[in-house]
Amino acid sequence: MARPELVRTDMDFFAHLADDIAQARRKVLLQTMSVDFGDLDQLAEPMVRAQANGAEVSLVYDRYSLFDAWTKEGRTGVKDLRQHLGVLSTYGITIIPTGLVRMNPFAGRHHIKTYITDDIVYAGGGANLTNDTKKTSDFMLRYDNAEAAERLFHQLPEIASRRFAGVVLPFDDQTSYLVDGGQRGQSPIYQQAIELMTDADQATIVSKMVPNGPLVEIAPPDTKFYYNRPELVGKFNRLSLRWNELACCVPPNSYTGDIQLHAKLCLARRNLGRVALTGSHNFNTLGVHFGTQESALLTTSEEVCDLLESYIKDCGTAG
């Protein structure tokens, strides 16, 4: 099995993914929260090519994408997104919208990000399929893992179609694939992060949003937190930060970069070795209360932990 790679969104993530899609002969699953056609255009032709080569190609996206398109470009953005998705479907590509429809557009979201092309799995990161993604600091872990690819290809669309507490799926000998099922108030991923902090001697937590709740309270005293300053995020995340400030639960921030931080990972260092929890979860309790579906990899792999340590070192002053 080939060594895992960390592919950064502000570098060559889309080029890698496009190449892998174009070479697919059996299956392609792109499961994400947000899509638009700034950079999905870069993936559309490879998706059509894979379908023509006999692959079963599916795109699972959250309906929030339509709201996101409206906030950026109004009705024109929504119309263009619907049109592009319709064109893909005419080529035989399966388009699956998911996520709950609620008055609160941030509740009931599908926040899972995993991309599969034949035996290749991109997981353990937070990359959306949007034009904005290239402008943020994030990554996906790229694995050559036929068993995990086959399992996730069949199970992830089904997971997106229902609401439940969560599940842990096998991934490799050192790694598990964790899912928050979108049941309000339930987050196995957040609970796993708390368990990691309980046993950690040192730790690093990276997030787009400010980490909060019991996770922060139980973290080792010298834990390094990296999250966005108010000027790097939109109104919703600024309000979340202000709310935590008023509640006096904002941890010290080590992030000094100038581009938006979008990665989400927790790295615990212990006498027995390192453990990483990395994926789509922001380690903020707001998403837990809203019933957000999330995914993460829990791993003791030294190779992956080395990749994450290197990313943390680079991203701390990114931009």
Coordinates of C-alpha atoms in Angstrom, one line a residue:
M1 CA 0.0 0.0 0.0
A2 CA 1.4 3.4 -1.0
R3 CA 2.2 5.9 1.7
P4 CA -0.5 8.5 2.4
E5 CA 0.0 12.0 1.1
L6 CA -1.2 15.4 2.4
V7 CA -2.6 17.4 -0.5
R8 CA -3.1 21.1 0.3
T9 CA -6.0 23.2 -1.0
D10 CA -3.9 26.3 -1.5
M11 CA -1.5 24.2 -3.6
D12 CA -2.4 21.3 -5.8
F13 CA -5.5 19.5 -4.3
F14 CA -7.8 20.2 -7.3
A15 CA -5.1 19.2 -9.8
H16 CA -4.5 15.9 -8.0
L17 CA -8.2 15.2 -7.6
A18 CA -9.0 16.0 -11.3
D19 CA -6.2 13.6 -12.5
D20 CA -7.5 10.8 -10.3
I21 CA -11.1 11.3 -11.5
A22 CA -10.0 11.3 -15.1
Q23 CA -8.2 8.0 -14.7
A24 CA -11.1 6.2 -12.9
R25 CA -12.6 3.2 -14.6
R26 CA -14.9 1.8 -11.9
K27 CA -16.2 4.4 -9.4
V28 CA -16.1 8.0 -8.4
L29 CA -17.8 9.5 -5.4
L30 CA -17.5 13.2 -4.5
Q31 CA -19.2 13.7 -1.2
T32 CA -19.0 17.3 0.2
M33 CA -20.9 20.1 1.8
S34 CA -20.4 23.0 -0.7
V35 CA -20.1 23.0 -4.5
D36 CA -19.9 25.8 -7.0
F37 CA -18.6 25.9 -10.5
G38 CA -15.6 28.1 -10.0
D39 CA -13.4 25.1 -9.4
L40 CA -15.9 22.3 -10.0
D41 CA -15.5 23.3 -13.7
Q42 CA -12.0 21.9 -13.3
L43 CA -13.6 18.6 -12.2
A44 CA -16.6 18.5 -14.5
E45 CA -14.7 17.3 -17.6
P46 CA -12.8 14.5 -15.7
M47 CA -16.2 13.4 -14.2
V48 CA -17.7 13.1 -17.6
R49 CA -14.6 11.3 -18.9
A50 CA -14.8 8.8 -16.0
Q51 CA -18.5 8.2 -16.7
A52 CA -17.7 7.6 -20.4
N53 CA -14.9 5.1 -19.4
G54 CA -17.5 3.0 -17.5
A55 CA -17.1 4.4 -14.0
E56 CA -20.1 4.9 -11.7
V57 CA -19.9 8.6 -10.9
S58 CA -21.8 10.3 -8.1
L59 CA -21.8 13.8 -6.5
V60 CA -23.3 14.2 -3.0
Y61 CA -23.6 17.8 -1.9
D62 CA -25.5 19.7 0.8
R63 CA -28.4 22.0 -0.2
Y64 CA -26.6 24.7 1.7
S65 CA -24.7 25.2 -1.6
L66 CA -27.7 26.9 -3.0
F67 CA -27.9 29.3 -0.1
D68 CA -24.2 29.9 -0.4
A69 CA -24.5 30.6 -4.1
W70 CA -27.3 33.1 -3.3
T71 CA -25.2 34.9 -0.7
K72 CA -22.4 35.3 -3.2
E73 CA -24.2 36.0 -6.5
G74 CA -27.9 36.2 -5.8
R75 CA -30.4 34.5 -8.0
T76 CA -27.9 34.3 -10.9
G77 CA -25.6 32.2 -8.7
V78 CA -28.4 29.8 -7.8
K79 CA -29.6 29.5 -11.4
D80 CA -26.0 28.8 -12.6
L81 CA -25.4 26.1 -10.0
R82 CA -28.7 24.3 -10.8
Q83 CA -27.9 24.5 -14.5
H84 CA -24.4 23.1 -14.1
L85 CA -25.7 20.2 -11.9
G86 CA -28.3 19.5 -14.5
V87 CA -25.7 19.3 -17.3
L88 CA -23.7 16.8 -15.3
S89 CA -26.9 14.7 -14.8
T90 CA -27.5 14.6 -18.6
Y91 CA -24.1 12.7 -18.9
G92 CA -25.4 10.0 -16.5
I93 CA -23.7 11.4 -13.4
T94 CA -25.8 10.8 -10.3
I95 CA -26.5 14.0 -8.4
I96 CA -27.6 13.7 -4.8
P97 CA -28.6 16.7 -2.8
T98 CA -28.7 16.2 1.0
G99 CA -28.9 18.1 4.3
L100 CA -32.1 19.1 6.0
V101 CA -34.3 22.1 5.0
R102 CA -34.9 24.3 8.1
M103 CA -35.5 27.9 8.9
N104 CA -32.0 28.1 10.3
P105 CA -29.8 27.5 7.2
F106 CA -26.9 26.4 9.4
A107 CA -28.8 23.6 11.1
G108 CA -29.0 20.0 9.8
R109 CA -26.1 20.4 7.5
H110 CA -24.1 17.6 5.8
H111 CA -20.4 18.6 6.4
I112 CA -18.7 15.4 5.4
K113 CA -15.9 15.7 2.9
T114 CA -14.6 12.5 1.3
Y115 CA -13.6 11.9 -2.4
I116 CA -13.2 8.4 -3.9
T117 CA -11.8 7.5 -7.3
D118 CA -11.4 3.7 -7.9
D119 CA -8.9 2.7 -5.1
I120 CA -8.0 6.2 -4.1
V121 CA -9.6 7.9 -1.0
Y122 CA -9.3 11.5 -0.1
A123 CA -10.4 11.9 3.6
G124 CA -9.4 13.4 6.9
G125 CA -9.7 17.0 5.7
G126 CA -12.1 19.8 5.2
A127 CA -11.9 20.7 1.5
N128 CA -15.1 21.7 -0.2
L129 CA -15.5 21.8 -4.0
T130 CA -15.7 25.6 -4.3
N131 CA -13.7 28.4 -5.8
D132 CA -13.1 29.8 -2.2
T133 CA -11.4 26.6 -1.2
K134 CA -8.2 27.5 -3.1
K135 CA -8.0 30.7 -1.1
T136 CA -7.9 28.9 2.3
S137 CA -5.4 26.8 4.2
D138 CA -6.8 23.2 4.3
F139 CA -5.9 19.7 3.0
M140 CA -7.1 16.2 2.3
L141 CA -5.2 13.0 3.1
R142 CA -4.8 10.9 -0.1
Y143 CA -4.7 7.1 0.4
D144 CA -4.4 4.2 -2.0
N145 CA -6.7 1.9 -0.1
A146 CA -9.0 -0.4 -2.1
E147 CA -10.9 -1.9 0.8
A148 CA -11.7 1.5 2.4
A149 CA -12.6 3.0 -1.0
E150 CA -15.1 0.2 -1.7
R151 CA -16.6 0.4 1.8
L152 CA -17.0 4.1 1.8
F153 CA -18.2 4.3 -1.8
H154 CA -21.3 2.2 -0.8
Q155 CA -21.9 3.5 2.8
L156 CA -21.3 7.2 2.6
P157 CA -24.3 8.1 0.3
E158 CA -26.5 6.0 2.6
I159 CA -25.2 7.8 5.7
A160 CA -26.0 11.2 4.1
S161 CA -29.6 10.1 3.6
R162 CA -30.5 9.6 7.3
R163 CA -29.9 11.0 10.8
F164 CA -28.4 8.9 13.6
A165 CA -25.9 9.2 16.4
G166 CA -22.8 8.1 14.5
V167 CA -20.7 5.2 13.5
V168 CA -17.1 4.1 13.4
L169 CA -15.9 2.4 10.2
P170 CA -12.7 0.5 9.6
F171 CA -10.1 2.2 7.4
D172 CA -6.7 0.6 7.8
D173 CA -4.7 -1.1 10.6
Q174 CA -3.9 2.2 12.3
T175 CA -6.9 4.3 11.3
S176 CA -10.7 4.4 11.8
Y177 CA -13.2 6.5 9.9
L178 CA -15.6 8.3 12.3
V179 CA -19.0 9.7 11.4
D180 CA -21.2 12.1 13.3
G181 CA -24.7 11.1 12.0
G182 CA -26.4 14.5 12.5
Q183 CA -28.4 13.7 15.6
R184 CA -28.7 17.0 17.5
G185 CA -26.5 17.0 20.6
Q186 CA -24.6 13.8 19.6
S187 CA -21.0 14.0 18.4
P188 CA -18.8 10.9 18.7
I189 CA -16.0 12.9 17.0
Y190 CA -16.1 15.7 19.6
Q191 CA -16.3 13.0 22.4
Q192 CA -13.3 11.3 20.9
A193 CA -11.4 14.6 20.9
I194 CA -12.2 15.0 24.6
E195 CA -10.8 11.5 25.3
L196 CA -7.6 12.4 23.4
M197 CA -7.1 15.5 25.6
T198 CA -7.7 13.4 28.7
D199 CA -4.6 11.3 28.0
A200 CA -2.5 13.9 26.2
D201 CA 0.8 15.3 27.6
Q202 CA 0.8 18.0 24.9
A203 CA -1.6 18.8 22.2
T204 CA -2.4 21.0 19.2
I205 CA -5.9 21.9 18.0
V206 CA -6.5 23.5 14.6
S207 CA -9.9 24.8 13.5
K208 CA -11.7 27.3 11.3
M209 CA -13.9 28.2 14.2
V210 CA -12.8 28.9 17.8
P211 CA -12.7 25.6 19.7
N212 CA -14.9 25.6 22.8
G213 CA -16.7 23.5 25.4
P214 CA -15.3 20.7 27.5
L215 CA -12.6 20.0 25.0
V216 CA -10.9 23.3 25.7
E217 CA -11.4 23.0 29.5
I218 CA -9.8 19.5 29.6
A219 CA -6.9 20.2 27.2
P220 CA -3.3 20.3 28.6
P221 CA -2.3 23.7 29.9
D222 CA 0.3 24.3 27.1
T223 CA -2.0 23.2 24.3
K224 CA -1.5 25.3 21.1
F225 CA -4.7 26.5 19.4
Y226 CA -4.8 27.7 15.9
Y227 CA -8.0 29.3 14.6
N228 CA -9.1 32.3 12.6
R229 CA -9.0 35.9 13.8
P230 CA -12.3 37.8 13.2
E231 CA -11.0 39.6 10.1
L232 CA -10.4 36.3 8.3
V233 CA -13.9 34.9 8.4
G234 CA -17.5 35.8 7.6
K235 CA -20.2 37.3 9.8
F236 CA -21.5 33.9 11.2
N237 CA -18.0 32.9 12.4
R238 CA -17.3 36.3 13.8
L239 CA -20.6 36.1 15.8
S240 CA -19.5 32.7 17.1
L241 CA -16.2 34.1 18.2
R242 CA -17.8 37.1 19.9
W243 CA -20.3 34.8 21.7
N244 CA -17.4 32.7 23.1
E245 CA -15.6 35.9 24.1
L246 CA -18.6 37.0 26.1
A247 CA -18.7 33.6 27.7
C248 CA -15.0 34.0 28.6
C249 CA -14.1 30.7 26.9
V250 CA -11.8 31.8 24.1
P251 CA -8.4 29.9 24.3
P252 CA -5.2 31.7 23.3
N253 CA -4.7 31.8 19.6
S254 CA -1.3 30.9 18.0
Y255 CA -2.4 31.5 14.4
T256 CA -0.7 34.5 12.8
G257 CA -1.3 33.7 9.1
D258 CA -3.1 36.0 6.7
I259 CA -5.3 33.5 4.8
Q260 CA -8.4 31.8 6.2
L261 CA -7.6 28.7 8.1
H262 CA -10.1 26.0 7.1
A263 CA -8.4 22.8 8.4
K264 CA -9.7 20.9 11.4
L265 CA -7.4 18.6 13.4
C266 CA -6.5 17.6 16.9
L267 CA -3.0 16.1 17.5
A268 CA -2.3 14.6 20.9
R269 CA 1.2 13.7 22.0
R270 CA 1.5 11.0 24.7
N271 CA 4.2 8.8 26.2
L272 CA 2.8 5.9 24.2
G273 CA 2.9 7.9 20.9
R274 CA 0.9 10.4 19.0
V275 CA -2.8 10.2 18.0
A276 CA -4.5 12.4 15.5
L277 CA -8.1 13.2 14.9
T278 CA -8.5 15.1 11.6
G279 CA -11.4 15.8 9.3
S280 CA -14.4 18.2 9.0
H281 CA -15.3 18.8 12.7
N282 CA -14.5 22.3 14.0
F283 CA -14.3 21.2 17.6
N284 CA -17.0 23.8 18.4
T285 CA -20.2 22.8 20.1
L286 CA -22.4 24.9 17.9
G287 CA -22.4 22.3 15.1
V288 CA -23.1 19.6 17.7
H289 CA -26.2 21.5 18.8
F290 CA -27.3 22.1 15.2
G291 CA -27.1 18.4 14.3
T292 CA -24.2 18.5 11.7
Q293 CA -23.1 15.4 9.9
E294 CA -19.3 15.2 10.1
S295 CA -16.4 12.9 9.3
A296 CA -12.9 12.4 10.7
L297 CA -10.0 10.0 10.7
L298 CA -8.7 8.7 14.0
T299 CA -5.1 7.5 13.5
T300 CA -2.0 6.4 15.3
S301 CA 0.0 6.3 12.1
E302 CA 3.4 7.9 12.5
E303 CA 3.5 8.8 8.8
V304 CA 0.2 10.7 9.1
C305 CA 1.2 12.4 12.3
D306 CA 4.4 13.5 10.7
L307 CA 2.4 15.0 7.8
L308 CA 0.1 16.8 10.2
E309 CA 3.0 18.1 12.3
S310 CA 4.6 19.5 9.1
Y311 CA 1.3 21.1 8.1
I312 CA 0.8 22.7 11.5
K313 CA 4.3 24.2 11.3
D314 CA 3.7 25.6 7.8
C315 CA 0.1 26.8 8.4
G316 CA 0.9 28.6 11.7
T317 CA 2.2 31.6 9.7
A318 CA 0.6 30.8 6.4
G319 CA 0.2 33.7 3.9

